[in-house]
Coordinates of N, CA and C and ligand atoms in Angstrom, one line a residue:
M1 N -150.7 82.9 -29.1 CA -151.0 84.3 -28.8 C -152.4 84.6 -29.4
A2 N -153.1 85.4 -28.7 CA -154.5 85.8 -29.2 C -154.8 87.2 -28.7
L3 N -155.5 87.9 -29.6 CA -156.0 89.2 -29.2 C -157.3 89.0 -28.4
L4 N -157.4 89.6 -27.3 CA -158.6 89.5 -26.4 C -159.4 90.8 -26.6
R5 N -160.7 90.6 -26.3 CA -161.6 91.7 -26.4 C -161.5 92.6 -25.1
I6 N -161.3 93.9 -25.3 CA -161.2 94.8 -24.2 C -162.6 95.3 -23.8
L7 N -163.0 95.1 -22.6 CA -164.3 95.5 -22.1 C -164.3 97.0 -21.9
E8 N -165.4 97.7 -22.2 CA -165.5 99.1 -22.1 C -166.6 99.5 -21.1
T9 N -166.5 100.7 -20.4 CA -167.5 101.1 -19.5 C -168.8 101.4 -20.4
P10 N -170.0 101.1 -19.9 CA -170.3 100.7 -18.5 C -170.4 99.1 -18.3
D11 N -169.6 98.3 -18.9 CA -169.7 96.9 -18.7 C -169.5 96.6 -17.2
P12 N -170.5 95.9 -16.6 CA -170.5 95.6 -15.2 C -169.3 94.8 -14.7
V13 N -168.7 94.0 -15.6 CA -167.5 93.2 -15.2 C -166.4 94.1 -14.7
L14 N -166.3 95.3 -15.3 CA -165.2 96.2 -14.9 C -165.4 96.7 -13.5
R15 N -166.6 96.5 -12.9 CA -166.9 96.9 -11.5 C -166.7 95.8 -10.5
Q16 N -166.3 94.6 -11.0 CA -166.0 93.5 -10.1 C -164.7 93.7 -9.4
I17 N -164.6 93.2 -8.2 CA -163.4 93.2 -7.4 C -162.6 91.9 -7.8
S18 N -161.4 92.1 -8.3 CA -160.6 90.9 -8.7 C -160.1 90.1 -7.5
T19 N -160.0 88.8 -7.8 CA -159.6 87.9 -6.7 C -158.1 87.6 -6.9
P20 N -157.4 87.2 -5.8 CA -156.0 87.0 -5.9 C -155.7 85.8 -6.8
V21 N -154.5 85.9 -7.4 CA -154.1 84.7 -8.3 C -153.5 83.7 -7.3
E22 N -154.0 82.4 -7.4 CA -153.6 81.4 -6.5 C -152.3 80.7 -6.9
K23 N -152.2 80.6 -8.3 CA -151.1 79.8 -8.8 C -150.5 80.5 -10.0
V24 N -149.2 80.7 -10.0 CA -148.5 81.2 -11.2 C -148.1 80.1 -12.1
D25 N -148.9 79.7 -13.1 CA -148.6 78.5 -13.9 C -148.6 78.9 -15.4
D26 N -148.5 77.9 -16.2 CA -148.4 78.1 -17.7 C -149.7 78.7 -18.2
E27 N -150.8 78.3 -17.6 CA -152.1 78.8 -18.0 C -152.2 80.3 -17.8
L28 N -151.6 80.8 -16.6 CA -151.6 82.2 -16.3 C -150.6 82.9 -17.3
R29 N -149.5 82.2 -17.6 CA -148.5 82.9 -18.5 C -149.0 83.0 -19.9
T30 N -149.9 82.1 -20.3 CA -150.6 82.2 -21.6 C -151.5 83.5 -21.6
L31 N -152.2 83.6 -20.5 CA -153.1 84.8 -20.4 C -152.2 86.1 -20.4
I32 N -151.1 86.1 -19.7 CA -150.2 87.2 -19.7 C -149.7 87.6 -21.1
E33 N -149.3 86.6 -21.9 CA -148.9 86.8 -23.3 C -150.0 87.4 -24.1
D34 N -151.2 86.9 -23.9 CA -152.3 87.4 -24.7 C -152.7 88.8 -24.3
M35 N -152.5 89.1 -23.0 CA -152.8 90.5 -22.5 C -151.7 91.5 -23.1
F36 N -150.5 91.0 -23.1 CA -149.5 91.9 -23.8 C -149.8 92.2 -25.2
E37 N -150.1 91.1 -25.9 CA -150.4 91.3 -27.4 C -151.6 92.3 -27.5
T38 N -152.6 92.1 -26.7 CA -153.8 92.9 -26.7 C -153.5 94.4 -26.4
M39 N -152.6 94.6 -25.4 CA -152.3 95.9 -24.9 C -151.4 96.6 -26.0
Y40 N -150.5 95.9 -26.6 CA -149.6 96.6 -27.7 C -150.5 96.9 -28.9
D41 N -151.4 96.0 -29.2 CA -152.3 96.2 -30.4 C -153.2 97.4 -30.2
A42 N -153.6 97.7 -28.9 CA -154.7 98.7 -28.7 C -154.5 100.1 -29.3
P43 N -153.4 100.8 -29.1 CA -152.3 100.5 -28.2 C -152.5 101.1 -26.9
G44 N -151.9 100.5 -25.8 CA -151.9 101.1 -24.5 C -150.7 100.8 -23.7
I45 N -150.5 101.4 -22.5 CA -149.3 101.2 -21.7 C -149.6 100.3 -20.5
G46 N -150.9 100.0 -20.3 CA -151.2 99.1 -19.1 C -152.5 98.4 -19.4
L47 N -152.7 97.2 -18.8 CA -153.9 96.5 -19.0 C -154.1 95.6 -17.8
A48 N -155.3 95.6 -17.2 CA -155.6 94.7 -16.0 C -156.4 93.6 -16.6
A49 N -156.2 92.4 -16.0 CA -156.9 91.2 -16.5 C -158.4 91.4 -16.5
V50 N -159.0 92.1 -15.5 CA -160.4 92.3 -15.5 C -160.9 93.0 -16.8
Q51 N -160.0 93.8 -17.4 CA -160.4 94.6 -18.6 C -160.6 93.6 -19.8
V52 N -160.1 92.4 -19.7 CA -160.3 91.4 -20.8 C -161.2 90.3 -20.2
G53 N -162.0 90.6 -19.1 CA -163.0 89.8 -18.6 C -162.5 88.7 -17.6
V54 N -161.3 88.8 -17.1 CA -160.8 87.9 -16.1 C -160.5 88.6 -14.8
P55 N -161.5 88.5 -13.9 CA -161.3 89.3 -12.6 C -160.3 88.7 -11.7
K56 N -159.0 88.7 -12.1 CA -158.0 88.2 -11.2 C -157.0 89.3 -11.0
R57 N -156.2 89.2 -9.9 CA -155.3 90.3 -9.5 C -154.0 90.2 -10.3
L58 N -154.1 90.6 -11.6 CA -153.0 90.5 -12.5 C -153.1 91.7 -13.5
L59 N -151.9 92.3 -13.7 CA -151.9 93.4 -14.7 C -150.6 93.4 -15.4
V60 N -150.6 93.9 -16.6 CA -149.4 94.0 -17.4 C -149.2 95.5 -17.8
M61 N -147.9 95.9 -17.9 CA -147.6 97.3 -18.3 C -146.3 97.3 -19.1
D62 N -146.3 98.3 -20.0 CA -145.1 98.6 -20.7 C -145.2 100.1 -21.1
L63 N -144.4 100.9 -20.4 CA -144.6 102.4 -20.6 C -144.1 102.8 -22.0
Q64 N -143.3 102.0 -22.6 CA -142.8 102.3 -24.0 C -142.4 103.7 -24.2
E65 N -141.5 104.1 -23.2 CA -141.0 105.5 -23.3 C -140.0 105.6 -24.4
P66 N -139.9 106.8 -25.0 CA -139.0 107.0 -26.1 C -137.5 106.8 -25.6
E67 N -136.7 106.2 -26.6 CA -135.3 105.9 -26.3 C -134.6 107.1 -25.8
N68 N -134.9 108.3 -26.5 CA -134.2 109.5 -26.1 C -135.3 110.4 -25.4
P69 N -135.2 110.6 -24.1 CA -136.2 111.3 -23.4 C -136.5 112.8 -23.9
D70 N -135.5 113.3 -24.6 CA -135.7 114.7 -25.2 C -136.4 114.7 -26.5
D71 N -136.5 113.5 -27.1 CA -137.1 113.4 -28.4 C -138.3 112.4 -28.4
P72 N -139.5 112.9 -28.2 CA -140.7 112.0 -28.1 C -140.9 111.2 -29.4
E73 N -140.3 111.5 -30.5 CA -140.4 110.8 -31.7 C -139.4 109.6 -31.8
S74 N -138.5 109.6 -30.9 CA -137.5 108.5 -31.0 C -138.2 107.1 -30.7
P75 N -137.6 106.0 -31.2 CA -138.4 104.7 -31.0 C -138.6 104.4 -29.6
P76 N -139.8 103.8 -29.3 CA -140.1 103.4 -27.9 C -139.3 102.2 -27.5
V77 N -138.8 102.2 -26.2 CA -138.1 101.1 -25.7 C -139.1 100.1 -25.1
K78 N -139.0 98.9 -25.5 CA -140.0 97.9 -24.9 C -139.5 97.4 -23.6
E79 N -140.3 97.5 -22.6 CA -139.9 97.0 -21.2 C -141.2 96.4 -20.6
P80 N -141.5 95.2 -21.0 CA -142.8 94.6 -20.4 C -142.6 94.3 -18.9
R81 N -143.6 94.6 -18.2 CA -143.6 94.3 -16.7 C -144.9 93.6 -16.4
V82 N -144.8 92.7 -15.5 CA -146.0 91.9 -15.0 C -146.1 92.1 -13.5
F83 N -147.3 92.3 -13.1 CA -147.6 92.5 -11.7 C -148.7 91.5 -11.3
I84 N -148.4 90.6 -10.4 CA -149.4 89.6 -9.9 C -149.6 89.9 -8.5
N85 N -150.9 89.9 -8.0 CA -151.2 90.2 -6.6 C -150.5 91.4 -6.1
P86 N -150.5 92.6 -6.8 CA -149.8 93.7 -6.4 C -150.4 94.4 -5.1
E87 N -149.5 94.9 -4.3 CA -150.0 95.6 -3.1 C -149.2 96.9 -3.0
I88 N -149.9 98.0 -2.6 CA -149.2 99.2 -2.3 C -148.9 99.3 -0.8
L89 N -147.7 99.3 -0.4 CA -147.3 99.2 1.1 C -147.3 100.5 1.7
S90 N -146.9 101.6 0.9 CA -147.0 102.9 1.5 C -146.9 103.9 0.3
H91 N -147.3 105.1 0.5 CA -147.3 106.1 -0.5 C -146.9 107.5 0.1
S92 N -146.4 108.4 -0.8 CA -146.0 109.7 -0.3 C -147.3 110.5 0.0
D93 N -147.2 111.6 0.7 CA -148.3 112.5 1.0 C -148.5 113.5 -0.1
H94 N -147.6 113.5 -1.1 CA -147.5 114.5 -2.1 C -148.3 114.0 -3.4
D95 N -149.4 114.6 -3.7 CA -150.2 114.2 -4.9 C -149.8 115.1 -6.1
V96 N -149.7 114.4 -7.2 CA -149.3 115.2 -8.5 C -150.4 114.9 -9.5
P97 N -150.6 115.8 -10.4 CA -151.6 115.6 -11.5 C -151.0 114.9 -12.6
Y98 N -151.8 114.0 -13.3 CA -151.3 113.4 -14.5 C -152.5 113.2 -15.4
T99 N -152.4 113.4 -16.7 CA -153.5 113.3 -17.6 C -153.6 111.8 -18.0
E100 N -154.6 111.1 -17.5 CA -154.8 109.7 -17.7 C -155.8 109.4 -18.8
G101 N -155.6 108.2 -19.4 CA -156.6 107.6 -20.3 C -156.8 106.2 -19.9
C102 N -157.7 105.5 -20.6 CA -157.9 104.1 -20.2 C -158.5 103.4 -21.4
L103 N -158.0 102.1 -21.7 CA -158.6 101.4 -22.8 C -160.0 101.0 -22.6
S104 N -160.5 101.1 -21.4 CA -161.9 100.8 -21.1 C -162.8 102.0 -21.2
V105 N -162.2 103.2 -21.4 CA -162.9 104.5 -21.6 C -162.2 105.1 -22.8
P106 N -162.4 104.5 -24.0 CA -161.6 104.8 -25.1 C -161.6 106.3 -25.5
D107 N -160.3 106.8 -25.8 CA -160.1 108.1 -26.4 C -160.5 109.3 -25.5
Q108 N -160.7 109.0 -24.2 CA -161.0 110.1 -23.3 C -159.9 110.3 -22.3
Y109 N -159.6 111.5 -22.0 CA -158.4 111.8 -21.1 C -158.8 112.9 -20.1
A110 N -158.3 112.7 -18.9 CA -158.6 113.7 -17.9 C -157.5 113.7 -16.8
E111 N -157.3 114.8 -16.1 CA -156.3 114.9 -15.1 C -156.7 114.3 -13.8
V112 N -155.9 113.4 -13.3 CA -156.2 112.7 -12.0 C -155.0 113.0 -11.0
M113 N -155.3 113.3 -9.8 CA -154.3 113.5 -8.7 C -154.0 112.1 -8.0
R114 N -152.7 111.8 -7.9 CA -152.3 110.6 -7.2 C -151.0 110.9 -6.5
P115 N -150.7 110.1 -5.4 CA -149.4 110.2 -4.8 C -148.2 110.0 -5.8
D116 N -147.2 110.8 -5.7 CA -146.1 110.7 -6.7 C -145.1 109.5 -6.5
R117 N -145.1 109.0 -5.2 CA -144.2 107.9 -5.0 C -145.0 106.8 -4.2
I118 N -144.7 105.6 -4.5 CA -145.3 104.5 -3.8 C -144.3 103.4 -3.6
R119 N -144.5 102.6 -2.5 CA -143.7 101.4 -2.3 C -144.7 100.2 -2.6
A120 N -144.3 99.3 -3.5 CA -145.2 98.3 -3.9 C -144.5 96.9 -3.8
R121 N -145.4 95.9 -3.7 CA -144.9 94.5 -3.6 C -145.8 93.7 -4.6
W122 N -145.2 92.8 -5.3 CA -145.9 92.0 -6.3 C -145.1 90.8 -6.7
L123 N -145.8 89.9 -7.4 CA -145.1 88.7 -7.9 C -144.9 88.9 -9.4
D124 N -143.9 88.3 -10.0 CA -143.7 88.4 -11.4 C -144.2 87.1 -12.0
E125 N -144.1 86.9 -13.4 CA -144.7 85.8 -14.1 C -144.0 84.4 -13.7
Q126 N -142.8 84.5 -13.0 CA -142.2 83.3 -12.5 C -142.6 83.0 -11.0
G127 N -143.4 83.9 -10.5 CA -143.9 83.7 -9.1 C -142.9 84.3 -8.1
E128 N -141.9 85.0 -8.6 CA -140.9 85.7 -7.7 C -141.4 86.9 -7.1
S129 N -141.1 87.2 -5.8 CA -141.6 88.4 -5.2 C -140.7 89.5 -5.4
H130 N -141.3 90.7 -5.6 CA -140.5 92.0 -5.7 C -141.1 93.0 -4.8
E131 N -140.2 93.9 -4.3 CA -140.6 95.0 -3.5 C -139.8 96.2 -3.9
E132 N -140.4 97.3 -4.3 CA -139.6 98.4 -4.9 C -140.3 99.7 -4.6
D133 N -139.6 100.8 -4.6 CA -140.1 102.2 -4.6 C -140.3 102.6 -6.0
L134 N -141.4 103.1 -6.4 CA -141.7 103.5 -7.7 C -142.1 105.0 -7.8
D135 N -141.7 105.7 -8.8 CA -142.2 107.1 -9.0 C -142.5 107.3 -10.4
G136 N -142.8 108.6 -10.8 CA -143.1 109.0 -12.1 C -144.2 108.2 -12.7
L137 N -144.1 108.1 -14.1 CA -145.3 107.4 -14.8 C -145.5 106.0 -14.3
L138 N -144.4 105.3 -13.9 CA -144.6 103.9 -13.4 C -145.5 103.9 -12.2
A139 N -145.3 104.8 -11.3 CA -146.2 104.9 -10.1 C -147.6 105.2 -10.4
V140 N -147.8 106.2 -11.4 CA -149.1 106.6 -11.8 C -149.8 105.4 -12.4
C141 N -149.1 104.8 -13.4 CA -149.7 103.7 -14.1 C -150.1 102.5 -13.2
L142 N -149.2 102.2 -12.3 CA -149.5 101.1 -11.4 C -150.7 101.4 -10.5
Q143 N -150.8 102.6 -10.1 CA -152.0 103.0 -9.2 C -153.3 102.9 -10.1
H144 N -153.2 103.4 -11.3 CA -154.4 103.3 -12.2 C -154.8 101.9 -12.5
E145 N -153.8 101.0 -12.8 CA -154.1 99.6 -13.0 C -154.6 98.9 -11.8
M146 N -154.1 99.2 -10.6 CA -154.5 98.6 -9.4 C -155.9 99.0 -9.0
D147 N -156.3 100.2 -9.4 CA -157.7 100.7 -9.3 C -158.7 99.7 -10.0
H148 N -158.3 99.2 -11.2 CA -159.1 98.3 -11.9 C -159.4 97.0 -11.1
L149 N -158.4 96.6 -10.3 CA -158.6 95.4 -9.4 C -159.7 95.6 -8.4
E150 N -160.0 96.9 -8.1 CA -161.0 97.2 -7.1 C -162.3 97.6 -7.8
G151 N -162.3 97.5 -9.1 CA -163.5 97.9 -9.8 C -163.7 99.4 -10.0
V152 N -162.5 100.1 -9.9 CA -162.5 101.6 -10.0 C -161.9 102.0 -11.3
L153 N -162.5 103.0 -12.0 CA -162.0 103.6 -13.2 C -161.5 105.0 -12.9
F154 N -160.6 105.5 -13.8 CA -160.0 106.8 -13.5 C -161.0 107.9 -13.4
I155 N -162.1 107.7 -14.2 CA -163.2 108.7 -14.2 C -163.9 108.8 -12.8
D156 N -163.7 107.8 -12.0 CA -164.3 107.8 -10.6 C -163.6 108.8 -9.8
H157 N -162.4 109.2 -10.1 CA -161.6 110.2 -9.4 C -162.0 111.6 -9.7
L158 N -162.8 111.8 -10.8 CA -163.2 113.2 -11.2 C -164.4 113.7 -10.5
S159 N -164.6 115.0 -10.5 CA -165.9 115.5 -10.0 C -167.0 115.0 -10.9
K160 N -168.2 115.0 -10.3 CA -169.4 114.5 -11.1 C -169.5 115.3 -12.4
L161 N -169.3 116.6 -12.3 CA -169.4 117.4 -13.5 C -168.5 117.0 -14.6
K162 N -167.2 116.8 -14.2 CA -166.1 116.4 -15.1 C -166.4 115.0 -15.7
R163 N -166.8 114.1 -14.8 CA -167.1 112.7 -15.2 C -168.2 112.7 -16.2
D164 N -169.3 113.4 -15.9 CA -170.4 113.5 -16.9 C -170.0 114.0 -18.2
M165 N -169.1 115.0 -18.2 CA -168.6 115.5 -19.5 C -167.8 114.5 -20.3
V166 N -167.0 113.7 -19.6 CA -166.2 112.7 -20.2 C -167.1 111.6 -20.8
L167 N -168.1 111.2 -20.0 CA -169.0 110.1 -20.5 C -169.9 110.6 -21.7
K168 N -170.2 111.9 -21.7 CA -171.0 112.5 -22.8 C -170.2 112.5 -24.1
K169 N -168.9 112.8 -23.9 CA -168.0 112.8 -25.1 C -167.8 111.4 -25.6
L170 N -167.7 110.5 -24.7 CA -167.5 109.0 -25.0 C -168.8 108.6 -25.8
A171 N -169.9 108.9 -25.4 CA -171.2 108.5 -26.0 C -171.2 109.1 -27.4
K172 N -170.8 110.4 -27.5 CA -170.8 111.1 -28.8 C -169.8 110.4 -29.8
T173 N -168.6 110.1 -29.3 CA -167.6 109.4 -30.1 C -168.1 108.1 -30.6
R174 N -168.8 107.3 -29.7 CA -169.4 106.0 -30.1 C -170.4 106.2 -31.2
K175 N -171.2 107.2 -31.0 CA -172.3 107.4 -32.0 C -171.7 107.8 -33.4
E176 N -170.7 108.6 -33.4 CA -170.1 109.0 -34.7 C -169.5 107.7 -35.3
R177 N -168.8 106.9 -34.5 CA -168.2 105.7 -35.0 C -169.3 104.8 -35.7
G178 N -170.4 104.7 -34.9 CA -171.5 103.8 -35.4 C -172.1 104.3 -36.7
L179 N -172.2 105.6 -36.8 CA -172.7 106.2 -38.1 C -171.8 105.9 -39.2
R180 N -170.4 106.1 -38.9 CA -169.4 105.8 -40.0 C -169.5 104.4 -40.4
A181 N -169.7 103.5 -39.5 CA -169.7 102.1 -39.8 C -170.9 101.6 -40.6
A182 N -172.0 102.4 -40.4 CA -173.3 102.0 -41.0 C -173.3 102.2 -42.5
Ligands
NI1 NI1 -157.4 101.7 -17.3

């Protein structure tokens, strides 16, 4: 297991279109393990391979939702999920807002509208095919991660004004970090 470096905007690799995974093998499963370790360490709930510099259609997710939905402080339940070559087959016409963040746009959050239900197909880490209807945070997160496979970041869904604000805040945060480190 190894921690991988997470690329941050405006790294041009994040804008690449990821290519399909051809073979689900041990090499890929090692990358998947490293991606989980990196995601949990960050910490985050989703990570696409391109975010660690591998532009392949692979992403990992673990929503780590609290054991007791009424108590956000209750211990998170670990439910790792792997999506290889994911496809969205259909989506509802009903868009809902969700406040999103991204490990490649660190510490910045903004509301994005997306369909609340999707039907998706993907392969798991054993190469088995799955097709399911997804909703809630799972649907939001999968759509966010699948955007990464097309070189799209959540800030691209914002108005120019809003996006510029987020990028300005990001630059400010980075500058403050740099000063503290100096
Ligand atoms: Ni992201």
